[in-house]
XYZ file of C-alpha atoms in Angstrom:
607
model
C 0.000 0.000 0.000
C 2.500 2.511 0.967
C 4.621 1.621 -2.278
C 1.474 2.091 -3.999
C 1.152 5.118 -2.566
C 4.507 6.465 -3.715
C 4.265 5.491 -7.079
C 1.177 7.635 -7.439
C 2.388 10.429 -5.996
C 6.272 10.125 -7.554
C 7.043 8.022 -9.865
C 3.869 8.117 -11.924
C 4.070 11.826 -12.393
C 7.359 11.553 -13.960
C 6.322 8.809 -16.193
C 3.933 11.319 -17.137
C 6.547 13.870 -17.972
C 8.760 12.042 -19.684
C 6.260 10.992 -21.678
C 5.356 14.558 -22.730
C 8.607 15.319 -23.163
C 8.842 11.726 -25.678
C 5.847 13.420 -27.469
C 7.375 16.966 -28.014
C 10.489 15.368 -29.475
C 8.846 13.505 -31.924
C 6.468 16.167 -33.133
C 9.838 18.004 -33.761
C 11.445 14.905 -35.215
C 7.835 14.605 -37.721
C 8.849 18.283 -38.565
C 12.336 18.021 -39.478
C 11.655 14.523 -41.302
C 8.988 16.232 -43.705
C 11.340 19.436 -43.922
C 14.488 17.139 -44.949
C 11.698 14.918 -47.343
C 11.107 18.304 -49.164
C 14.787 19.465 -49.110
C 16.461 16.283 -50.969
C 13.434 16.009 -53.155
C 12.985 19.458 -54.302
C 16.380 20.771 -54.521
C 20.128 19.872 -56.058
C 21.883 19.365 -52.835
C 25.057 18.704 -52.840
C 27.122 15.837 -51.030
C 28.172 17.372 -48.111
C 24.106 18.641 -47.608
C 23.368 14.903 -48.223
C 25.956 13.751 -45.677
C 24.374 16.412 -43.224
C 20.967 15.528 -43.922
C 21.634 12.161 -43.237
C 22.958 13.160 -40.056
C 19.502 14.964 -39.217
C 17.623 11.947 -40.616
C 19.602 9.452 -38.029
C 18.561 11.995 -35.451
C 15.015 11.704 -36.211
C 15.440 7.952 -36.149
C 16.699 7.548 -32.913
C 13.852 9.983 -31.720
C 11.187 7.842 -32.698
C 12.716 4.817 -31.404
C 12.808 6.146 -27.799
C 9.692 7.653 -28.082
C 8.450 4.056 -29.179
C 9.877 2.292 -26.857
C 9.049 4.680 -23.732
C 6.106 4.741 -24.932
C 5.497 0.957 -24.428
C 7.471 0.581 -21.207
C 6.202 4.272 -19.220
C 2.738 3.101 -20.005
C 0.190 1.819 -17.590
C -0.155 -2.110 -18.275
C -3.771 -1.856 -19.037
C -3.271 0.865 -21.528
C -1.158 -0.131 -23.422
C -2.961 -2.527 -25.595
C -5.050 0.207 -26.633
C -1.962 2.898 -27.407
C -1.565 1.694 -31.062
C -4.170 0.127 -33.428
C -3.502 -3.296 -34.989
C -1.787 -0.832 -38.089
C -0.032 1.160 -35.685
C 2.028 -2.144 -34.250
C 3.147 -2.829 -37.731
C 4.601 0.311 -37.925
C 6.396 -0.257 -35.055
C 7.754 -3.644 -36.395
C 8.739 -1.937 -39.326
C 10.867 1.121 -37.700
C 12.612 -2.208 -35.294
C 13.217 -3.744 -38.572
C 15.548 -0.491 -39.496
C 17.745 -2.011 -36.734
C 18.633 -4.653 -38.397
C 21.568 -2.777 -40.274
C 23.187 -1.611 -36.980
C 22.659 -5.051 -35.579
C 24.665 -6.810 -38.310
C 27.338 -4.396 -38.731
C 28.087 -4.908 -35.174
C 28.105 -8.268 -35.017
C 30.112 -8.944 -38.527
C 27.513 -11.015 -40.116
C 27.450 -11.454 -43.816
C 25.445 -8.158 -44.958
C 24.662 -9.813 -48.464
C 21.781 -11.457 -47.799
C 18.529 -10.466 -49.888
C 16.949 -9.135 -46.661
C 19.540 -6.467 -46.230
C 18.582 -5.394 -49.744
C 15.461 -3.812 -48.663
C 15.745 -3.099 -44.798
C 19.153 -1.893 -45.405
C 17.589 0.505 -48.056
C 17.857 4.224 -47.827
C 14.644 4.364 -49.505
C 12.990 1.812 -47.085
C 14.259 4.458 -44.134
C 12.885 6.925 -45.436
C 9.730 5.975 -46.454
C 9.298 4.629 -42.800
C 10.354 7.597 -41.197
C 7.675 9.888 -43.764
C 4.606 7.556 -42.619
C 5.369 7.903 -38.773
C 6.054 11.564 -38.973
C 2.782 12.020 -40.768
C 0.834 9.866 -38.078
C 2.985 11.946 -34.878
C 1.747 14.820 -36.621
C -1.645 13.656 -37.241
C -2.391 12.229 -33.810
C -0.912 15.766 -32.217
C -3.473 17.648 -33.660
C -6.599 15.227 -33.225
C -5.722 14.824 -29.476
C -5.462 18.800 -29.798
C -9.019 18.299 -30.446
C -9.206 17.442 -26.706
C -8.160 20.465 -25.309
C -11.538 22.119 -25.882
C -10.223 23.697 -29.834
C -12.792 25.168 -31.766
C -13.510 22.269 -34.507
C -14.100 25.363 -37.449
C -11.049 27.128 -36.505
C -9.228 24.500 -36.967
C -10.211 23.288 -40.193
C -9.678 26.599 -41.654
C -6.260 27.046 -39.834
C -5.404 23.245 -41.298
C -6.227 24.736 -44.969
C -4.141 27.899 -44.460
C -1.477 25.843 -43.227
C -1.526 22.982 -46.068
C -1.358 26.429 -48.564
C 1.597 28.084 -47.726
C 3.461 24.762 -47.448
C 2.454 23.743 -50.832
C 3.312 27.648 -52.015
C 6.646 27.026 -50.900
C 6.801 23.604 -52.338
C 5.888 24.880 -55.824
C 9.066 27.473 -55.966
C 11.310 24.618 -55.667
C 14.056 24.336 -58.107
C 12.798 21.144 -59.787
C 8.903 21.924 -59.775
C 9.720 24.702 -62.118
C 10.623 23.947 -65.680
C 14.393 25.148 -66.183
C 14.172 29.138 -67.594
C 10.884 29.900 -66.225
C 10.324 32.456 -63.430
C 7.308 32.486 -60.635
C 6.847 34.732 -58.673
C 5.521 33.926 -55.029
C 2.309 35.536 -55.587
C 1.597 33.311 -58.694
C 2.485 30.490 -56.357
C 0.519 31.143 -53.641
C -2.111 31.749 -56.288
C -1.852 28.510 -57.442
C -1.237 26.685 -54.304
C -4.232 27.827 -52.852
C -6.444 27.414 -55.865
C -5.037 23.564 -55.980
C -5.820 23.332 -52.261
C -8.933 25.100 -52.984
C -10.039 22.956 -55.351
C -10.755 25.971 -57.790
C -8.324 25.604 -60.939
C -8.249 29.394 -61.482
C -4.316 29.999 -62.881
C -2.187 32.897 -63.409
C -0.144 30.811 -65.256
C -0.404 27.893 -67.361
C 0.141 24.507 -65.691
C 2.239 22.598 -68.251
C 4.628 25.495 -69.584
C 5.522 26.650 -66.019
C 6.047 23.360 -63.938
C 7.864 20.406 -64.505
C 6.233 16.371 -63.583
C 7.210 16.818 -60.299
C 5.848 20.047 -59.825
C 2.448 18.980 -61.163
C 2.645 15.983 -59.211
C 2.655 18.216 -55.854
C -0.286 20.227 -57.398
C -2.117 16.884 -57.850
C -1.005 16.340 -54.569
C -2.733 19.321 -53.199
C -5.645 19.077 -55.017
C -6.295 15.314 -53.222
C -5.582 16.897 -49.863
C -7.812 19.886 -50.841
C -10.608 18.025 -52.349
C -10.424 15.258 -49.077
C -10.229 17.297 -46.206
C -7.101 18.525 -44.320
C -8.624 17.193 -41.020
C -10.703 14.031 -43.053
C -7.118 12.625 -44.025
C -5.521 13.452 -40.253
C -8.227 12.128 -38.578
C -8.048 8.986 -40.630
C -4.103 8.855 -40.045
C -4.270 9.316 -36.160
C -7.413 7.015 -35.894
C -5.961 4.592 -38.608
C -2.916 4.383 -36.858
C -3.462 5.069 -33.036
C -5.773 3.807 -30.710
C -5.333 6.228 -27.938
C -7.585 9.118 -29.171
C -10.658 10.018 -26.744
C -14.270 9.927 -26.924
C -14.137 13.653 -27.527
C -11.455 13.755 -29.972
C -13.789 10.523 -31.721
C -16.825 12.951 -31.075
C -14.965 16.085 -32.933
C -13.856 14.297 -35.555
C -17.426 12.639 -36.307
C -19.101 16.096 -36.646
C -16.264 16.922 -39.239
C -16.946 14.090 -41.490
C -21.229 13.750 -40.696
C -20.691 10.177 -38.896
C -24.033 9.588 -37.864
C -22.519 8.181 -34.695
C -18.884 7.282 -32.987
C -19.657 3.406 -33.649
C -20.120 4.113 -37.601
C -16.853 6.442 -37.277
C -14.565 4.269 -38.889
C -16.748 3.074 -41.608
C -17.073 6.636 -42.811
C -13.463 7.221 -42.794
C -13.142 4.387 -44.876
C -16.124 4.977 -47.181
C -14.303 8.086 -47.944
C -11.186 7.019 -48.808
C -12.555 3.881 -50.378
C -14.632 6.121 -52.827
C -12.280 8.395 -53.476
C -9.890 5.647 -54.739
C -12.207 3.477 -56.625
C -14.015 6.408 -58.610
C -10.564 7.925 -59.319
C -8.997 5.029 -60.202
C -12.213 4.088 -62.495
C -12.038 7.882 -64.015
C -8.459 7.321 -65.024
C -8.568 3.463 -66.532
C -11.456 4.759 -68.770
C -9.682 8.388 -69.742
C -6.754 6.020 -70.743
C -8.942 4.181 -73.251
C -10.066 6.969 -74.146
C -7.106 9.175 -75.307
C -4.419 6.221 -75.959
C -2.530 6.872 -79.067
C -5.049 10.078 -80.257
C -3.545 12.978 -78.516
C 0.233 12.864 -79.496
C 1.843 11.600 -75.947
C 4.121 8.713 -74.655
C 2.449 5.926 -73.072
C 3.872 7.176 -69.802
C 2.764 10.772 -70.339
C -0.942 9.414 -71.368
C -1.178 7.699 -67.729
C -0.084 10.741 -65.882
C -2.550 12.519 -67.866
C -5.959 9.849 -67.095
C -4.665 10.091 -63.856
C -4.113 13.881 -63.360
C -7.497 14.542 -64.810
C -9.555 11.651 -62.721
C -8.159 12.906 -59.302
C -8.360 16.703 -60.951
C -12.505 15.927 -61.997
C -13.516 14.453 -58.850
C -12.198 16.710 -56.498
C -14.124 19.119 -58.288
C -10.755 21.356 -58.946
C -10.355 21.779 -62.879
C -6.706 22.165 -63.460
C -5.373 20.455 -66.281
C -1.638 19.473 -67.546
C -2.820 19.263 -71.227
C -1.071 22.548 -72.747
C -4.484 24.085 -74.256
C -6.965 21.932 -71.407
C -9.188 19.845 -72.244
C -10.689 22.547 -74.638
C -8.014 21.698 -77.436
C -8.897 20.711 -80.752
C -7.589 17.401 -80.651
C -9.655 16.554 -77.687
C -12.756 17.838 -78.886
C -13.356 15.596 -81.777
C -14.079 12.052 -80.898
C -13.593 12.174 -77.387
C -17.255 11.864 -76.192
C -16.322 9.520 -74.200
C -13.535 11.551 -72.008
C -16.048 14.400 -71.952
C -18.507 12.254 -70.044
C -16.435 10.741 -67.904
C -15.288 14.070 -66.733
C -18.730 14.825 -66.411
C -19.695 11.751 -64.006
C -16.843 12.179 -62.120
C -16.987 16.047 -61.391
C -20.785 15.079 -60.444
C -20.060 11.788 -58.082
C -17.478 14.120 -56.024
C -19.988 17.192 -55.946
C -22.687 15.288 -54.668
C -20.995 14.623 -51.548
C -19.512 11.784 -49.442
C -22.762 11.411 -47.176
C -24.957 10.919 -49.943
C -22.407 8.145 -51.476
C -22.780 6.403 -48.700
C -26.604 6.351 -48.698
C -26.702 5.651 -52.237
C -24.193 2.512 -51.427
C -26.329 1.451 -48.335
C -29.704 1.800 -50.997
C -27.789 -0.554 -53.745
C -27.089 -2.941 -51.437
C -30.524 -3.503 -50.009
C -31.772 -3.184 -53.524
C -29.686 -6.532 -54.853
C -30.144 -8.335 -51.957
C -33.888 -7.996 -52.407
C -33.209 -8.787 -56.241
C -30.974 -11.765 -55.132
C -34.003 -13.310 -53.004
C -36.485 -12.491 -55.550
C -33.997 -14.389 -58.336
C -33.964 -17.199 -55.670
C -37.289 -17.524 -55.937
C -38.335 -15.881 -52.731
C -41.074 -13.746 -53.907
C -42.351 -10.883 -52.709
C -45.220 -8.563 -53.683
C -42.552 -5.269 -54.756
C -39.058 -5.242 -55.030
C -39.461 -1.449 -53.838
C -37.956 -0.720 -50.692
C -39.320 2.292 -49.105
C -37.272 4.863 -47.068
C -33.957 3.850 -48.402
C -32.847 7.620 -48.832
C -32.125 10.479 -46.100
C -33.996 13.540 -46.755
C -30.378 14.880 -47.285
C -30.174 12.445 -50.050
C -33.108 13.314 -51.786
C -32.953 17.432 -51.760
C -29.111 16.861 -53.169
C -30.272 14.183 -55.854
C -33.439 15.796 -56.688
C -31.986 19.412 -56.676
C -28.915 18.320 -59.051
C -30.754 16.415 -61.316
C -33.202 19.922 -61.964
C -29.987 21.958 -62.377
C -28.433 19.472 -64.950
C -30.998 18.769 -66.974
C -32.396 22.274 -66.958
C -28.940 23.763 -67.349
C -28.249 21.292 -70.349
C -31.300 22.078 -72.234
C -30.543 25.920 -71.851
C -27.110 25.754 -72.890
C -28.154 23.497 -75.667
C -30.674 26.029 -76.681
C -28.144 29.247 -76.389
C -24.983 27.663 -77.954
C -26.705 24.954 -80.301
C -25.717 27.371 -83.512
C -23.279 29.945 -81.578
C -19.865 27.648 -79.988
C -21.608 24.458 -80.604
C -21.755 24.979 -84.849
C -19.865 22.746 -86.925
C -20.020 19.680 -84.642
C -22.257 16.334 -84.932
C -25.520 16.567 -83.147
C -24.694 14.095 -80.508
C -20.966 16.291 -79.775
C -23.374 19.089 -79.276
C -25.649 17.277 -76.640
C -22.419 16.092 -74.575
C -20.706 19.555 -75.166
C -24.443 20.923 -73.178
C -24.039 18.099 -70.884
C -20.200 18.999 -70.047
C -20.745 22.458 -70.040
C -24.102 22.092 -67.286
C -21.843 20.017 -65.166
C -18.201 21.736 -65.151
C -19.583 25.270 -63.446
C -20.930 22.854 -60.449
C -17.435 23.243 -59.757
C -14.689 21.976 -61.405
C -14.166 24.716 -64.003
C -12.700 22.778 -67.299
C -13.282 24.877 -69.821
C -14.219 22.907 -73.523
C -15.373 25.691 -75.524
C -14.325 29.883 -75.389
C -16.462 31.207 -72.621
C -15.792 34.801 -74.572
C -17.694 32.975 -77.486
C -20.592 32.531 -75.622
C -23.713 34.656 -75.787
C -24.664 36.695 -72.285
C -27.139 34.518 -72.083
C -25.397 31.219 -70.739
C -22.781 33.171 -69.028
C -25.433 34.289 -66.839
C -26.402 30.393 -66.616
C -22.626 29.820 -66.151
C -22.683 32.406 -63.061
C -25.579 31.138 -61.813
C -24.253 27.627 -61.597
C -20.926 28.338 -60.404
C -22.741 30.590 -57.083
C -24.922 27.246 -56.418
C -22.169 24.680 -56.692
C -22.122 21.237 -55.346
C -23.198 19.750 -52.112
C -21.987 19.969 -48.615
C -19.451 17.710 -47.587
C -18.507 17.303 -50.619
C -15.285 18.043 -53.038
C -16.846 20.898 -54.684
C -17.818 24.850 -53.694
C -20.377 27.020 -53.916
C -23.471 28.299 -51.586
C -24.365 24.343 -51.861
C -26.909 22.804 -53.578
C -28.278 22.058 -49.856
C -28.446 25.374 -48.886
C -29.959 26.807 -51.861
C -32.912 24.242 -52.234
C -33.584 24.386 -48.660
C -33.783 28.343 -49.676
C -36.435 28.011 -52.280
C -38.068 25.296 -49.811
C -38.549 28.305 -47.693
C -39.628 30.969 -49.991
C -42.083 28.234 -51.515
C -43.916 27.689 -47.856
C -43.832 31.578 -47.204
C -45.883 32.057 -50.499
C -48.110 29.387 -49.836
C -48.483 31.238 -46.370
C -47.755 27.678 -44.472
C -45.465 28.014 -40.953
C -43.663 24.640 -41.798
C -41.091 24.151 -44.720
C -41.728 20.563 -45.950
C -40.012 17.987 -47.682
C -40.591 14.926 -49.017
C -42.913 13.918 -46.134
C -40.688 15.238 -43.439
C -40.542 19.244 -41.671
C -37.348 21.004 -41.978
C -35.393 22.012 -38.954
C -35.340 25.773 -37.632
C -31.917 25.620 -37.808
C -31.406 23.887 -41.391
C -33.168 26.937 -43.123
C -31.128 29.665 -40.612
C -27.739 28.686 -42.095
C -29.465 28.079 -45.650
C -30.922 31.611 -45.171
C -27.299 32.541 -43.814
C -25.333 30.633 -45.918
C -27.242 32.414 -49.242
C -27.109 35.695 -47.692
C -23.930 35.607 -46.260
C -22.677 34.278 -50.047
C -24.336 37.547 -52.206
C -23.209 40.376 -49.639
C -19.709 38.807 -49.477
C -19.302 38.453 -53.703
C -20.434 42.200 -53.786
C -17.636 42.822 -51.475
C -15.036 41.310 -53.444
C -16.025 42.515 -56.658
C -16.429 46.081 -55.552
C -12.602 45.896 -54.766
C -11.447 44.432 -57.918
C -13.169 46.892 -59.578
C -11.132 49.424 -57.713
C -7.662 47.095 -58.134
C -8.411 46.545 -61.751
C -11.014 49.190 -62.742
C -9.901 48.855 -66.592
C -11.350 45.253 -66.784
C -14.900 44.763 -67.513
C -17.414 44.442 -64.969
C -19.045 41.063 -66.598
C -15.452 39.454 -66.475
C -14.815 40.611 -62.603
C -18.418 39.221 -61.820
C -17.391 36.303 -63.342
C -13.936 35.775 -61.730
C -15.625 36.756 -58.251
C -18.133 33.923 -58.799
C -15.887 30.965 -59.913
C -13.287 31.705 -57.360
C -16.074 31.645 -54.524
C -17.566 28.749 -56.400
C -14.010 27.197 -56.340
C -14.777 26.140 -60.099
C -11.662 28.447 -61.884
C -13.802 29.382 -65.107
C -12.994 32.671 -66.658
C -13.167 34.809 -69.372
C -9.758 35.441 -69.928
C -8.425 37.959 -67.320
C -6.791 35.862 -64.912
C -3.469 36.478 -65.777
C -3.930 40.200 -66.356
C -4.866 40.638 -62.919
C -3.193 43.067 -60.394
C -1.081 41.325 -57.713
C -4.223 43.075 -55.071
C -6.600 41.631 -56.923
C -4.987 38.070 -57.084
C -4.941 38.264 -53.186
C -8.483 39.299 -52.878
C -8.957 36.065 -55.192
C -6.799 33.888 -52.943
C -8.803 35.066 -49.592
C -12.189 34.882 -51.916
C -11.126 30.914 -52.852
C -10.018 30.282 -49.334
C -13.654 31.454 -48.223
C -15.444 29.389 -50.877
C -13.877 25.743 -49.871
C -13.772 26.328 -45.878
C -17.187 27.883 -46.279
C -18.600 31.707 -44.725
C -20.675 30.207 -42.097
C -17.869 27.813 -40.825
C -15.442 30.814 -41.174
C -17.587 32.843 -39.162
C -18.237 30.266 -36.078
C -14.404 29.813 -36.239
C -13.656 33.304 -35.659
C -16.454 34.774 -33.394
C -17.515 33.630 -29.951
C -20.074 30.936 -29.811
C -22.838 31.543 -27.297
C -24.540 28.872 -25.692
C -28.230 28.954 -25.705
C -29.996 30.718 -23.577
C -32.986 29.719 -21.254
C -34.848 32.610 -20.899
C -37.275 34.249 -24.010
C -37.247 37.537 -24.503
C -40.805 39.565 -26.203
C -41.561 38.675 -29.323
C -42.251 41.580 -31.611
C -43.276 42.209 -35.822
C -41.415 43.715 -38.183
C -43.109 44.938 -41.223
C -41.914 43.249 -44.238
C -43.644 44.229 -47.998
């Protein structure tokens, strides 16, 4: 008892320390790892640099492997089954593995052996020391979570965070192609309309950066069009097993979990969707464009891939030197138009409504499968399969496409659309009602275009995809919900109803915000253009405004004639269009609880 006693009160405390201490060294460790990743791989260091980096990589090595290890034996015994996740052991295997090396050195044993090819591997070091930096890093902020952080602020902190590292990633040495200057602003332009998932550009993507440096935009775009906090929450939860039911709580409300027990499914569902629709996007872009557009085998898979992760994130940037507007891509490539098409509309309809859709199919052939079997039943329908969620987003993006195509069809039919075969025309309307809702890739001259479906254009690009979703805009959530409520005020009802269900208060006060919030800020921005810029015309301002809150990164033309003001205003306008005006807002101003007293209720007169 007494030992007991002083263990509590002595020893256990500095257990506790030391393990802080552990913690802070290997969050620096994470930090110099990535910072030495970017160093060798984005700049011509010389030997001696190499030698020294190696010397700061062996430091980092030996960090981690205390930290690992006092982890494990500093510890309580009954925690620490549940410190690391099944994934997180095998990391932990792996970075004891790296000893190996040292082990037979010391000991004089024959080094030739075909194990020592790959755990005595530089590359095999490094690529273990990347993946636990990334998880330190990631668990350090989700258990930051715990410390009472505001969820918003942290999101849009994440974003601002991920955008000056990738600003500074894209003015290395070998991301730019030899001879060509950028200035920072350009690349923080770009950066944070990759991050953004916008695909407005100063410059043009294929001229200014080499592979590598439009592999790191394609890299940002994935982060961007994922989630900073989506892909750190799946690290740390992936990885660890130590995180907290508040820390599980936090992260639920970021990804719409419908509870901590479904958590992980939804992390997975995400990632799993992302992969498989990407990876479909690409194999049939391949087929597509294989021996038609003038590129190396090698340089045709970068491009299906490039554009499948660039369409489904929503973003719009393209490596192709004209886009995906050039001539050679316009004739006979139906087929690459529509897959752009499905893809830019599977990732704006968001992840929620993916899942719902992949809960309805499965319910639907297992009914189909009994049915086959000879288990008969009076309807194969299965009733209440879909969320209201799902229905307003699927319902409300079906109208926009369809009506959007028509118009388009109608406007352009004899205008951009003349010369080509009818059924060209019909995907070029179909293309051109999906890409404002918001990826942005541009097929035909916007400038062409009659005032007509540039207004549709601007219209589409303000509404934009769905929330939690890759894509911008007011949402298509927000804005039906909107028109849900203006509908029941003109009918003079005091509910706003749905498909059979009653809208919450607070769903139509942040679709009323959100809507609001989107016109007053827009009419901000462009006022100030107009002032940065004021020799530019006032359509093509509008227009920028719109598709760089919209995140879509249409334009007619003036992007690159831009002030370096204006191109900031752009850059805070994009960042406010992916993190979103009402999340900025709850990030930045003090949250009040609500109240439990009513104050008089009083009319104001309206029309």
């Amino acid at each position: 008892m007494q030992y007991m006693r002083y263990h509590n009160k002595y020893v256990e405390p500095c257990f506790s320390m030391a393990l802080k201490l552990f913690a802070v060294l290997a969050n620096i460790a994470a930090l110099c790892t990535i910072v030495g990743a970017v160093l060798e791989f984005g700049f011509d260091l010389s030997e001696q640099l190499i030698g020294e980096l190696n010397l700061v990589y062996f430091w980092t090595w030996m960090m981690f492997l205390i930290e690992r290890i006092g982890h494990l034996l500093l510890t309580k015994r009954g925690q620490r089954k549940s410190a690391y996740s099944f994934l997180g052991w095998t990391i932990n295997g792996l970075l004891v593995l790296t000893l190996i090396p040292i082990i037979i050195e010391f000991f004089g044993i024959d080094d030739s052996i075909g194990v020592m090819r790959i755990v005595g591997n530089r590359v095999f070091h490094l690529l273990i020391l990347f993946l636990i930096a990334t998880i330190e890093l990631s668990d350090s902020v989700i258990t930051s979570l715990g410390r009472k952080s505001n969820p918003a602020l942290m999101m849009a902190v994440s974003f601002l965070f991920i955008i000056m590292v990738g600003s500074g990633m894209l003015l290395m040495p070998r991301c730019i192609q030899p001879g060509v200057h950028l200035s920072w602003i350009d690349s923080l332009f770009t950066a944070t309309s990759a991050v953004c998932v916008t695909g407005l550009t100063t410059i043009d993507v294929s001229s200014t950066f080499t592979g590598f440096g439009q592999l790191v935009i394609i890299m940002l775009i994935q982060v961007g069009g994922l989630g900073v906090m989506t892909i750190t929450s799946f690290f740390a939860l992936f990885f660890m097993g130590n995180t907290s039911i508040y820390n599980q709580m936090q992260v639920q409300d970021m990804v719409s979990s419908k509870s901590l027990a479904s958590l992980w499914s939804t992390l997975l569902n995400i990632f799993g969707f992302t992969a498989f629709l990407e990876l479909a996007g690409a194999v049939i872009i391949f087929l597509n464009i294989h021996g038609t557009i003038g590129l190396d085998i090698r340089d045709e898979l970068f491009f299906s891939v490039f554009h499948a992760v660039s369409a489904f994130c929503n973003a719009g940037f393209s490596n192709y030197q004209e886009g995906v507007g050039a001539a050679v891509l316009m004739e006979g490539h139906c087929w690459l138009y529509i897959t752009l098409a499905l893809l830019i509309i599977l990732g704006g309809i968001g992840y929620p409504v993916l899942v719902n859709m992949k809960i309805a199919a499965k319910k639907h052939a297992s009914v189909l499968w009994k049915w086959i079997k000879g288990q008969h039943y009076a309807s194969l329908s299965i009733p209440n399969l879909f969320d209201l969620n799902t229905k307003i987003v699927l319902r409300t993006t079906t109208v926009l496409i369809v009506l959007g195509t028509a118009l388009i069809a109608y406007f352009e039919w004899d205008n951009t659309f003349a010369g080509m075969r009818i059924h060209e025309r019909l995907v070029q309307a179909f293309f051109n009602a999906v890409s404002p809702r918001t990826a942005g890739f541009i097929s035909v001259n916007l400038n062409n275009m009659c005032i007509q479906s540039i207004f549709i254009y601007t219209i589409l690009m303000w509404i934009g995809g769905a929330s939690q979703s890759t894509a911008g805009g007011v949402k298509v959530n927000a804005f039906a919900v909107a028109i849900l409520n203006i509908r029941s005020i003109l009918r003079g009802t005091t509910r706003v109803e749905f498909a059979g269900r009653e809208l919450s208060t607070d769903s139509i006060r942040r679709a009323n915000a959100a809507v609001i919030t989107s016109i007053i800020v827009l009419a901000f921005f462009v006022f100030f253009v107009t002032l940065s810029d004021p020799d530019l015309p006032l359509k093509a301002i509008v227009f920028e405004c719109v598709s760089a809150f919209g995140t879509v990164g249409s334009s007619l033309g003036i992007t690159s004639q831009l002030q370096d003001t204006s191109k900031v205003l752009l850059v805070i306008l994009m960042f406010l269009g992916r993190v979103g005006l009402v999340t900025m807002a709850q990030g930045l101003l003090k949250q009040y609880k609500n109240q439990n007293y009513k104050l008089p209720q009083d009319s104001i007169t309206i029309s």
